[in-house]
CSV table of C-alpha atoms in Angstrom, one decimal:
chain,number,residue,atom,x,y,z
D,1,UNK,CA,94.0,-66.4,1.0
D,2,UNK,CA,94.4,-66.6,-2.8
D,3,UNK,CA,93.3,-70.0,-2.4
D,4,UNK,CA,89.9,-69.0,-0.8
D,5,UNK,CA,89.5,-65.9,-3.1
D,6,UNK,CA,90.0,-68.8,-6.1
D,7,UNK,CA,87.4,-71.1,-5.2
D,8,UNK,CA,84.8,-68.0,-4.0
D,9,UNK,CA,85.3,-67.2,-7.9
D,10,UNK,CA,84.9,-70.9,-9.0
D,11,UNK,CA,81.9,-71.1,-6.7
D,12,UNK,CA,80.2,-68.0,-8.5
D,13,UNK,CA,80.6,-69.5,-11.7
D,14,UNK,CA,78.9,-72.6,-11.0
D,15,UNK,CA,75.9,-70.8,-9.5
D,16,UNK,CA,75.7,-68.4,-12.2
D,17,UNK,CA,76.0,-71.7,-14.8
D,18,UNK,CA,73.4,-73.7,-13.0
D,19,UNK,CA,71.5,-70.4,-13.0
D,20,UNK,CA,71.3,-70.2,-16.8
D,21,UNK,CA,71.0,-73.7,-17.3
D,22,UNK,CA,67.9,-73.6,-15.1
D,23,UNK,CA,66.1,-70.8,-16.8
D,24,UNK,CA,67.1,-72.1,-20.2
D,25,UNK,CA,65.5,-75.4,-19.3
D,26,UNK,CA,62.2,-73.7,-17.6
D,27,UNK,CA,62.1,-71.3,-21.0
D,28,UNK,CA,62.2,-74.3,-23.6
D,29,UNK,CA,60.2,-76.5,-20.8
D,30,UNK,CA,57.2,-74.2,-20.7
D,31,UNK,CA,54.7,-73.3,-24.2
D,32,UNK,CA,52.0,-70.3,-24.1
D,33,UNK,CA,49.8,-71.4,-27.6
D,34,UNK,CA,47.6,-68.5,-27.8
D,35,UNK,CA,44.0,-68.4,-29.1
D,36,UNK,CA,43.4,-69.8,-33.1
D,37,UNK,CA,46.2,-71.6,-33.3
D,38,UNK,CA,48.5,-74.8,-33.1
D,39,UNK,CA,51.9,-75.9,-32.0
D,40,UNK,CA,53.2,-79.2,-33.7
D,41,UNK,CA,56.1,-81.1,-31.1
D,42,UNK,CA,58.4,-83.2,-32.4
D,43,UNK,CA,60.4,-85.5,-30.3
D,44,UNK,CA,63.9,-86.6,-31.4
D,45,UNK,CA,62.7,-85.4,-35.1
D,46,UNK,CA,59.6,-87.3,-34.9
D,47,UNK,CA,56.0,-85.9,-34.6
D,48,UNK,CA,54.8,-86.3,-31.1
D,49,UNK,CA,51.8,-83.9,-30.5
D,50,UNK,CA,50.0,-81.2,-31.5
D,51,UNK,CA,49.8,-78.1,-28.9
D,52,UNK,CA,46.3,-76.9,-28.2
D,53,UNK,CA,45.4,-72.9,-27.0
D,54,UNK,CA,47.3,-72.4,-23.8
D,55,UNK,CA,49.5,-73.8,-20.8
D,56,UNK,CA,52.1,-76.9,-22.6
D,57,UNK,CA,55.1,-78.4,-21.0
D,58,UNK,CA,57.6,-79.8,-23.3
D,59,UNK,CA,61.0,-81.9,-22.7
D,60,UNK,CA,64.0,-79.8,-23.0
D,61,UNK,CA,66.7,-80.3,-25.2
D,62,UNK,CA,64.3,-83.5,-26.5
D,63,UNK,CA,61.1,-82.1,-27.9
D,64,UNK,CA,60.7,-79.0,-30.9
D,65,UNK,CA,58.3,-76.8,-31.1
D,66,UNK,CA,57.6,-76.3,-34.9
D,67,UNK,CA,56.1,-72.6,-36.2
D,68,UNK,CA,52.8,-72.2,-34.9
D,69,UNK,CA,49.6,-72.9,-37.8
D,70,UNK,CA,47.0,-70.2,-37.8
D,71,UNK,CA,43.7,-71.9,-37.6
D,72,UNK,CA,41.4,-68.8,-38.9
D,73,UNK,CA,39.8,-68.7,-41.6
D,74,UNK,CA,42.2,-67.5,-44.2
D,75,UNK,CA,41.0,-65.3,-47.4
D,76,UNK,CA,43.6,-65.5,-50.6
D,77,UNK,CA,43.2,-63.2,-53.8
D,78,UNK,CA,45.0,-64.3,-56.5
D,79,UNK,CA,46.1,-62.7,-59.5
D,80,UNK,CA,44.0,-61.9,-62.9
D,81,UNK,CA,44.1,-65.4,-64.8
D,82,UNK,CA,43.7,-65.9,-68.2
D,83,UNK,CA,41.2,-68.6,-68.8
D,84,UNK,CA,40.3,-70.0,-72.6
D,85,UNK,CA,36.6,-70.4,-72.8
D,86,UNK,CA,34.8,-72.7,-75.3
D,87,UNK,CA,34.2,-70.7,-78.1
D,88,UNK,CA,37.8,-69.6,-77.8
D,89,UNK,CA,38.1,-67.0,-76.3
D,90,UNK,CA,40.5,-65.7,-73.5
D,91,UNK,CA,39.1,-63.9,-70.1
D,92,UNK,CA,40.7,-62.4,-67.0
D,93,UNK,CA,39.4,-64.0,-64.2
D,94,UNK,CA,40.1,-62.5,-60.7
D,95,UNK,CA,39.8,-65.1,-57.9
D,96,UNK,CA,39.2,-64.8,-54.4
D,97,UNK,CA,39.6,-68.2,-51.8
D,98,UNK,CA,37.9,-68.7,-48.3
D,99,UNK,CA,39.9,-71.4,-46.6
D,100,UNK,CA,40.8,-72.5,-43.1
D,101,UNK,CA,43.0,-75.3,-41.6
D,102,UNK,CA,41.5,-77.9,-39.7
D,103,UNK,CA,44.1,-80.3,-39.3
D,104,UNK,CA,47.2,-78.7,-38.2
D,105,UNK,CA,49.2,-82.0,-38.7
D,106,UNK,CA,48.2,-82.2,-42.1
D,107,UNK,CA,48.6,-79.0,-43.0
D,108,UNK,CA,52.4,-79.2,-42.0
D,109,UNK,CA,53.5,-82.9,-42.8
D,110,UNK,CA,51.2,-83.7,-46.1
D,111,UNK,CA,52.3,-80.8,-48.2
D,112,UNK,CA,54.9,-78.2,-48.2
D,113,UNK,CA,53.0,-75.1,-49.1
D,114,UNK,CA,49.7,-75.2,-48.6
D,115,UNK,CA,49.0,-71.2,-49.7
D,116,UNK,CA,50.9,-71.8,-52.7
D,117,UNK,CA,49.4,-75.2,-53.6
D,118,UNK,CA,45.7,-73.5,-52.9
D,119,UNK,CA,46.2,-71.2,-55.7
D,120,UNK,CA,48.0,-73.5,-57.9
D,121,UNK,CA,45.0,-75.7,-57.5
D,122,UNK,CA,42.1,-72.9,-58.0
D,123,UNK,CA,43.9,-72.1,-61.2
D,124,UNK,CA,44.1,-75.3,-62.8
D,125,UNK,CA,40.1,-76.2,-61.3
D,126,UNK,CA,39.0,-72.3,-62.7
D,127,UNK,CA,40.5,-73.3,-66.1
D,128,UNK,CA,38.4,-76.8,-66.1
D,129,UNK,CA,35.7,-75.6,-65.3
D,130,UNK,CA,35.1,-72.0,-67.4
D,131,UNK,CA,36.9,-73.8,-70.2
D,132,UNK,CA,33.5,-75.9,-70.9
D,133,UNK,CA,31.7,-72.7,-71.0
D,134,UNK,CA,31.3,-70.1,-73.5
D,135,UNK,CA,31.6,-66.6,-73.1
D,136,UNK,CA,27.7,-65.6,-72.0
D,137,UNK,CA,27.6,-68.9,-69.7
D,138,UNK,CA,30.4,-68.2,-68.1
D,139,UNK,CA,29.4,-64.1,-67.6
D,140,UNK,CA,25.8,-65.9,-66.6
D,141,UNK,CA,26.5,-68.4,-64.3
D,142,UNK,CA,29.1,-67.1,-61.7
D,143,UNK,CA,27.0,-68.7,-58.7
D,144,UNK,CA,27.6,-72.2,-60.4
D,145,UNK,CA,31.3,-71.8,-61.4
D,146,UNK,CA,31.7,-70.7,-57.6
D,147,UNK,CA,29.6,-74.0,-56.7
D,148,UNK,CA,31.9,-75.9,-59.0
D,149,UNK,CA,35.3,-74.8,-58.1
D,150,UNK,CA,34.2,-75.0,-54.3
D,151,UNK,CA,33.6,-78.6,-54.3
D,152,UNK,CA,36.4,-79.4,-55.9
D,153,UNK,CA,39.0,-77.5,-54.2
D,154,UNK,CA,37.0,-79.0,-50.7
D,155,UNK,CA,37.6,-82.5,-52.0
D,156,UNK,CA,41.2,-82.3,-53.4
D,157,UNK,CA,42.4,-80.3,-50.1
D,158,UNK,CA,41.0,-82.4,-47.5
D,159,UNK,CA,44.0,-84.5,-47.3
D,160,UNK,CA,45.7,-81.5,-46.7
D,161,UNK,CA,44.1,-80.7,-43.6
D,162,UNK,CA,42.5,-77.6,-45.2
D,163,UNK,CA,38.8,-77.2,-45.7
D,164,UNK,CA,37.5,-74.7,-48.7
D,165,UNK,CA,34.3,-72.6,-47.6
D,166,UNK,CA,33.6,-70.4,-50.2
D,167,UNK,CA,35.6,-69.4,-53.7
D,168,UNK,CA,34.4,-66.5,-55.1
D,169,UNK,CA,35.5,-64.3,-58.7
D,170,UNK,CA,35.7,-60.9,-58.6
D,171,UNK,CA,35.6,-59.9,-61.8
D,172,UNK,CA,35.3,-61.5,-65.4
D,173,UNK,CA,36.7,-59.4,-68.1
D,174,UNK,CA,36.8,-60.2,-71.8
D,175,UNK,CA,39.1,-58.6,-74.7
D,176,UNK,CA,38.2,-55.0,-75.0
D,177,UNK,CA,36.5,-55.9,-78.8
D,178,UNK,CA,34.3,-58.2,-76.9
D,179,UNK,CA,33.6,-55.9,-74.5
D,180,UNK,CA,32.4,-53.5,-77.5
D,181,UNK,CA,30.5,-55.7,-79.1
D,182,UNK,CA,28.3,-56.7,-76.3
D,183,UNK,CA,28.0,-52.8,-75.3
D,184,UNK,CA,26.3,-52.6,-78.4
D,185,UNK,CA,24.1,-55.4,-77.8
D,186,UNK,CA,22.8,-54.5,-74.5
D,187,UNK,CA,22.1,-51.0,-75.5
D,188,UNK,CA,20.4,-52.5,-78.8
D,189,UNK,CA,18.6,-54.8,-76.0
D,190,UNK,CA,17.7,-52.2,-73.6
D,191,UNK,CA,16.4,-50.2,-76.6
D,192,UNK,CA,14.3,-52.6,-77.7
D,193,UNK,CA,13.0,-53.5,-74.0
D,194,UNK,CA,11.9,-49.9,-73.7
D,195,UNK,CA,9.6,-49.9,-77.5
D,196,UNK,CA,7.8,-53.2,-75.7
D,197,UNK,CA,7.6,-51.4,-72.7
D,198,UNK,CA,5.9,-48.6,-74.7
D,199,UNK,CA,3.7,-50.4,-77.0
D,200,UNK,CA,2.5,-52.3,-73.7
D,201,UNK,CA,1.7,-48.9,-72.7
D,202,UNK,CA,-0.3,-47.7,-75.2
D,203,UNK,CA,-1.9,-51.2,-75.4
D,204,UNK,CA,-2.8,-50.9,-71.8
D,205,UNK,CA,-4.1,-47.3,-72.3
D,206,UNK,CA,-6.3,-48.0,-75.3
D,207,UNK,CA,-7.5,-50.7,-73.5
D,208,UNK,CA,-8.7,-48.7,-70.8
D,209,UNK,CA,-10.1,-46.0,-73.2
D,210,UNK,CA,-12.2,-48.8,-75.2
D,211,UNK,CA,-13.7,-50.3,-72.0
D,212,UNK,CA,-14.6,-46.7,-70.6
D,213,UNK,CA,-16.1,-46.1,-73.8
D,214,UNK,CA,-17.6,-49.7,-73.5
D,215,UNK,CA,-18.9,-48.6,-69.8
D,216,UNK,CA,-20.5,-44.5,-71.2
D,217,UNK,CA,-22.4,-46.7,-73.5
D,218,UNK,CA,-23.9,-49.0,-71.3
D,219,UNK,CA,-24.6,-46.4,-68.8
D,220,UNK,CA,-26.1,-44.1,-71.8
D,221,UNK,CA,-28.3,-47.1,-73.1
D,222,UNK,CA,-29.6,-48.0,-69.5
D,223,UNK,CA,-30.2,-44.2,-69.1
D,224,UNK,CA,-32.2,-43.9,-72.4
D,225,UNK,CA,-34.0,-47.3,-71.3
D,226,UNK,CA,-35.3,-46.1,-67.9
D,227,UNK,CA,-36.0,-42.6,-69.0
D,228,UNK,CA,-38.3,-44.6,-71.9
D,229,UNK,CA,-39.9,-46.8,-69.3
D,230,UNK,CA,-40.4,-44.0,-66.7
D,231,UNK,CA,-42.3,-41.6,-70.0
D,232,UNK,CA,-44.0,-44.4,-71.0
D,233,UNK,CA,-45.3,-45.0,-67.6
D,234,UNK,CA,-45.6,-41.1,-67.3
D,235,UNK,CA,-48.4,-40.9,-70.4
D,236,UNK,CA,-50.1,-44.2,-68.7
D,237,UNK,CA,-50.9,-42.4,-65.9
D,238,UNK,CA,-51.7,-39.4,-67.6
D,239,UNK,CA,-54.0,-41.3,-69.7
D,240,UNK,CA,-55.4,-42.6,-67.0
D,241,UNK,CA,-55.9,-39.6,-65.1
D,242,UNK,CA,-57.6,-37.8,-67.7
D,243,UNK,CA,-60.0,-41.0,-68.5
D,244,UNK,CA,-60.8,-41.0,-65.0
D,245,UNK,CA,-61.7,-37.2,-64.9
D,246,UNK,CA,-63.6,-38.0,-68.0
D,247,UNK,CA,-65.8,-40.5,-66.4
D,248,UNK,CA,-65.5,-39.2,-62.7
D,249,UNK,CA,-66.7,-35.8,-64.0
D,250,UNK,CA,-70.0,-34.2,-65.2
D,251,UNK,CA,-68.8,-33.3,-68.5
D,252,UNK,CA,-71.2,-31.5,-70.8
D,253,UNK,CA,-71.4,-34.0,-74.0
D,254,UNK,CA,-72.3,-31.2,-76.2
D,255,UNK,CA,-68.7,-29.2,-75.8
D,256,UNK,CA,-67.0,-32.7,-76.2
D,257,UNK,CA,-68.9,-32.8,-79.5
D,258,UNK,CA,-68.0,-29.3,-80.3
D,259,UNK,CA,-64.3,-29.9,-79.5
D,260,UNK,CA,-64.1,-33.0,-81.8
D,261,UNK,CA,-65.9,-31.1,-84.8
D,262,UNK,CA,-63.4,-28.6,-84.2
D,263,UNK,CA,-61.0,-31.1,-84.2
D,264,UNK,CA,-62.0,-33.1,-87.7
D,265,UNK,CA,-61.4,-30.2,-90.3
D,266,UNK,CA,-58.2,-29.9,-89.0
D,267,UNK,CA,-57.3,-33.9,-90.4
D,268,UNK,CA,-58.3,-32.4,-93.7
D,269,UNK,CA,-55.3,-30.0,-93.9
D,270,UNK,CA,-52.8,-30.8,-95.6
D,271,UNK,CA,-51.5,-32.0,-99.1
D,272,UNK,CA,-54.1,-32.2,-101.6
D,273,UNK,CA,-53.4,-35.2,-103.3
D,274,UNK,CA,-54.7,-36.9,-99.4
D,275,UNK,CA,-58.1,-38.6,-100.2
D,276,UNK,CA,-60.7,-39.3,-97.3
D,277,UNK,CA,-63.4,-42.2,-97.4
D,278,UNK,CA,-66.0,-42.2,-95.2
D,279,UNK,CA,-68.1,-45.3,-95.1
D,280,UNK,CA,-71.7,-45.4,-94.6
D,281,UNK,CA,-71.6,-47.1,-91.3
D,282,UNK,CA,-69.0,-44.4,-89.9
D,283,UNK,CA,-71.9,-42.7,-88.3
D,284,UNK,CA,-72.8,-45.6,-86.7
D,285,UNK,CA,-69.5,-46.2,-85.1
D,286,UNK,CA,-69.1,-42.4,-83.9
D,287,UNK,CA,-72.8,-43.2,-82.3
D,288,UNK,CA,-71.0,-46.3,-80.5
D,289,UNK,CA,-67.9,-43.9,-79.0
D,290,UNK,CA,-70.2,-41.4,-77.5
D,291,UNK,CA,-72.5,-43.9,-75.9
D,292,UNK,CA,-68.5,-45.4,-74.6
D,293,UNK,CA,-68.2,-42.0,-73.1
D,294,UNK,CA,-71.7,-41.3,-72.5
D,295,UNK,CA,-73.1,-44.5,-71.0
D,296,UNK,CA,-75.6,-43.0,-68.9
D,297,UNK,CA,-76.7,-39.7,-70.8
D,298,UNK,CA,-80.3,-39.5,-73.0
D,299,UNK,CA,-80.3,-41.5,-76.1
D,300,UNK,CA,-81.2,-38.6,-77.7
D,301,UNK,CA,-78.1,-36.8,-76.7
D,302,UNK,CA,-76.0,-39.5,-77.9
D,303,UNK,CA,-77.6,-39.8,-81.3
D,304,UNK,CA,-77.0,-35.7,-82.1
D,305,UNK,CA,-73.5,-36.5,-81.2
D,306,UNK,CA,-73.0,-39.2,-83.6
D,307,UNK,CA,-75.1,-37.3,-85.9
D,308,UNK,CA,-73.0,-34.4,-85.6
D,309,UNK,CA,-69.4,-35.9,-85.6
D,310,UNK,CA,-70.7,-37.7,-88.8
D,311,UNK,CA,-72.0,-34.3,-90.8
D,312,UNK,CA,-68.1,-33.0,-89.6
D,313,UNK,CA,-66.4,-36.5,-91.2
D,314,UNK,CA,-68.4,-35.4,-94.3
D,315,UNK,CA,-67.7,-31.5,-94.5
D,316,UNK,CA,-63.7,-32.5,-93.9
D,317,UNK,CA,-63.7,-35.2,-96.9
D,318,UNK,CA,-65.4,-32.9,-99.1
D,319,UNK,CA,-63.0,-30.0,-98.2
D,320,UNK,CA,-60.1,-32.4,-98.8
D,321,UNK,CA,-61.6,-33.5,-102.3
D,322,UNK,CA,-59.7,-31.5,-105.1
D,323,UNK,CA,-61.0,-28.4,-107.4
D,324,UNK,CA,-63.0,-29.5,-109.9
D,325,UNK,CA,-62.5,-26.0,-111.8
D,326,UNK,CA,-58.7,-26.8,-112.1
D,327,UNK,CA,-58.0,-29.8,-114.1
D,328,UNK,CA,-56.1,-32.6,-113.1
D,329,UNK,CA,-52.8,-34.0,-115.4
D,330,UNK,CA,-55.1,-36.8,-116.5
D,331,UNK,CA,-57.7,-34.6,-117.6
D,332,UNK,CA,-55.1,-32.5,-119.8
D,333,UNK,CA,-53.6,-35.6,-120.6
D,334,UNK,CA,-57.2,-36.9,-121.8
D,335,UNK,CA,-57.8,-33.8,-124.0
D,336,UNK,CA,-54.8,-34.0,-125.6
D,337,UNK,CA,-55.2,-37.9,-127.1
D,338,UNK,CA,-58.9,-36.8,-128.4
């Protein structure tokens, strides 16, 4: 009976062994990778295969599963580093580093510490490359440095299994007298942008003023020009009109002749000193006008006329001849050298 009780025991233990050594073997036989990322095997201590996303079977107690590589893309911000730029002088640089592992092999077997070789890299390519700068360059020209240090981190990290998408600085920040001094230059700047941007301004508006002015005048001159034109043309045709009526009418030639002697003493008026000299053939001209006007009329008619207009030429000259009871300066003048 103890016998059977014994070997009941030694039964149980077996099971319960073979039990645990089962599941042990099924837990280190079967590998869940998940999503984004890798699982390195080595067999016996030597690289066998890399685990992809999912499902793996490995050998127990032969193959290792090494700690799984995140294959994201990875972002690293380093520390403030002081950089020495050309013209001497020392910046803080902040620097941030876009990276991601391509080659899960390489990233485990070809270096040690790939994060910590990343930054020890981007330090030592920042301080190449802002070293050859000066100050305003390397404040200027952030897009190239970024260019710069991308490319080379890209190159020397390949072998690493790492690729380098983007490197980008956060901030650039010179000694605080620096930063005074160029303060005061951009505010010296800035003022000096705004009295262009004024002068320009006035510049612009006079500009304006002179060519409105220009434009009034142009306008004013055409205005005065076709205002002439249309008065001129207005006394043509009044000119015309009252020629016409002249002719077209039955006008009595002997109130013509009165309005014109009425007419002639009035040229007489005026300063005294005015002298009028009528020739002798004046009479014959004014004969000449009235048979103009008078084509058709009695000779006779047209002779008082001329007759007439030629006793008024006469009566005005005479009126405009000076006293002879007042002597003249010359006269006095005369006198006086007898």
């Amino acid at each position: 009976m103890d016998a059977q009780v014994f070997g009941n025991v030694i039964l149980v233990i077996v099971l319960v062994i073979i039990v645990i050594f089962v599941i042990t073997v099924l837990f280190r036989s079967i590998r869940i990778i998940p999503q984004a990322y890798a699982g390195i095997v080595e067999r016996l201590g030597k690289y066998h295969k890399t685990l992809m996303p999912g499902l793996n079977l490995l050998v127990p107690f032969v193959d290792r599963l090494r700690p799984l590589v995140d294959l994201r893309e990875q972002v690293v911000s380093f520390p403030p580093q002081p950089v020495i730029t050309e013209d001497n002088l020392v910046v803080s640089i902040d620097t941030v580093v876009y990276f991601q592992v391509t080659d899960a092999r390489a990233a485990t077997y070809e270096i040690a510490n790939y994060l910590g070789a990343v930054e020890q890299l981007t330090t030592t390519t920042l301080r190449n490359v802002v070293g050859g700068l000066n100050l305003e360059e390397a404040l200027t020209s952030r897009d190239n440095i970024n260019g710069q240090l991308r490319i080379v981190l890209d190159e020397a990290t390949g072998k690493w299994g790492i690729r380098v998408s983007r490197v980008e600085l956060k901030a650039i920040d010179p000694p605080i007298s620096i930063q005074d001094s160029m303060e005061k230059q951009m505010r010296a700047e800035r003022d000096r942008r705004a009295v262009i941007l004024t002068a320009e301004g006035t510049k612009q508006s006079q500009i304006l003023e002179a060519e409105g002015a220009r434009q009034s005048a142009i306008l004013q001159a055409e205005g005065d020009a076709k205002a002439a034109v249309l008065r001129a043309e207005g006394e043509a045709k009044a000119i015309e009109t009252v020629f016409g009526a002249i002719h077209a009418g039955d006008a009595d030639p002997k109130l013509l002749a009165y309005q014109y002697l009425l007419t002639l003493p009035k040229l007489a008026e005026g300063d005294a000193n005015k002298l009028w000299i009528i020739p002798s053939e004046f009479t014959e001209a004014l004969k000449g006008v009235s048979a103009g006007f008078f084509p058709s009329r009695d000779p006779s008619v047209t002779a008082a006329f001329g007759a007439a207009a030629a006793t008024a030429a006469k009566a005005a000259a005479n009126a405009s001849k000076p006293d002879a009871s007042k002597p003249t300066t010359r006269s006095r003048s005369a006198k006086s050298d007898s």
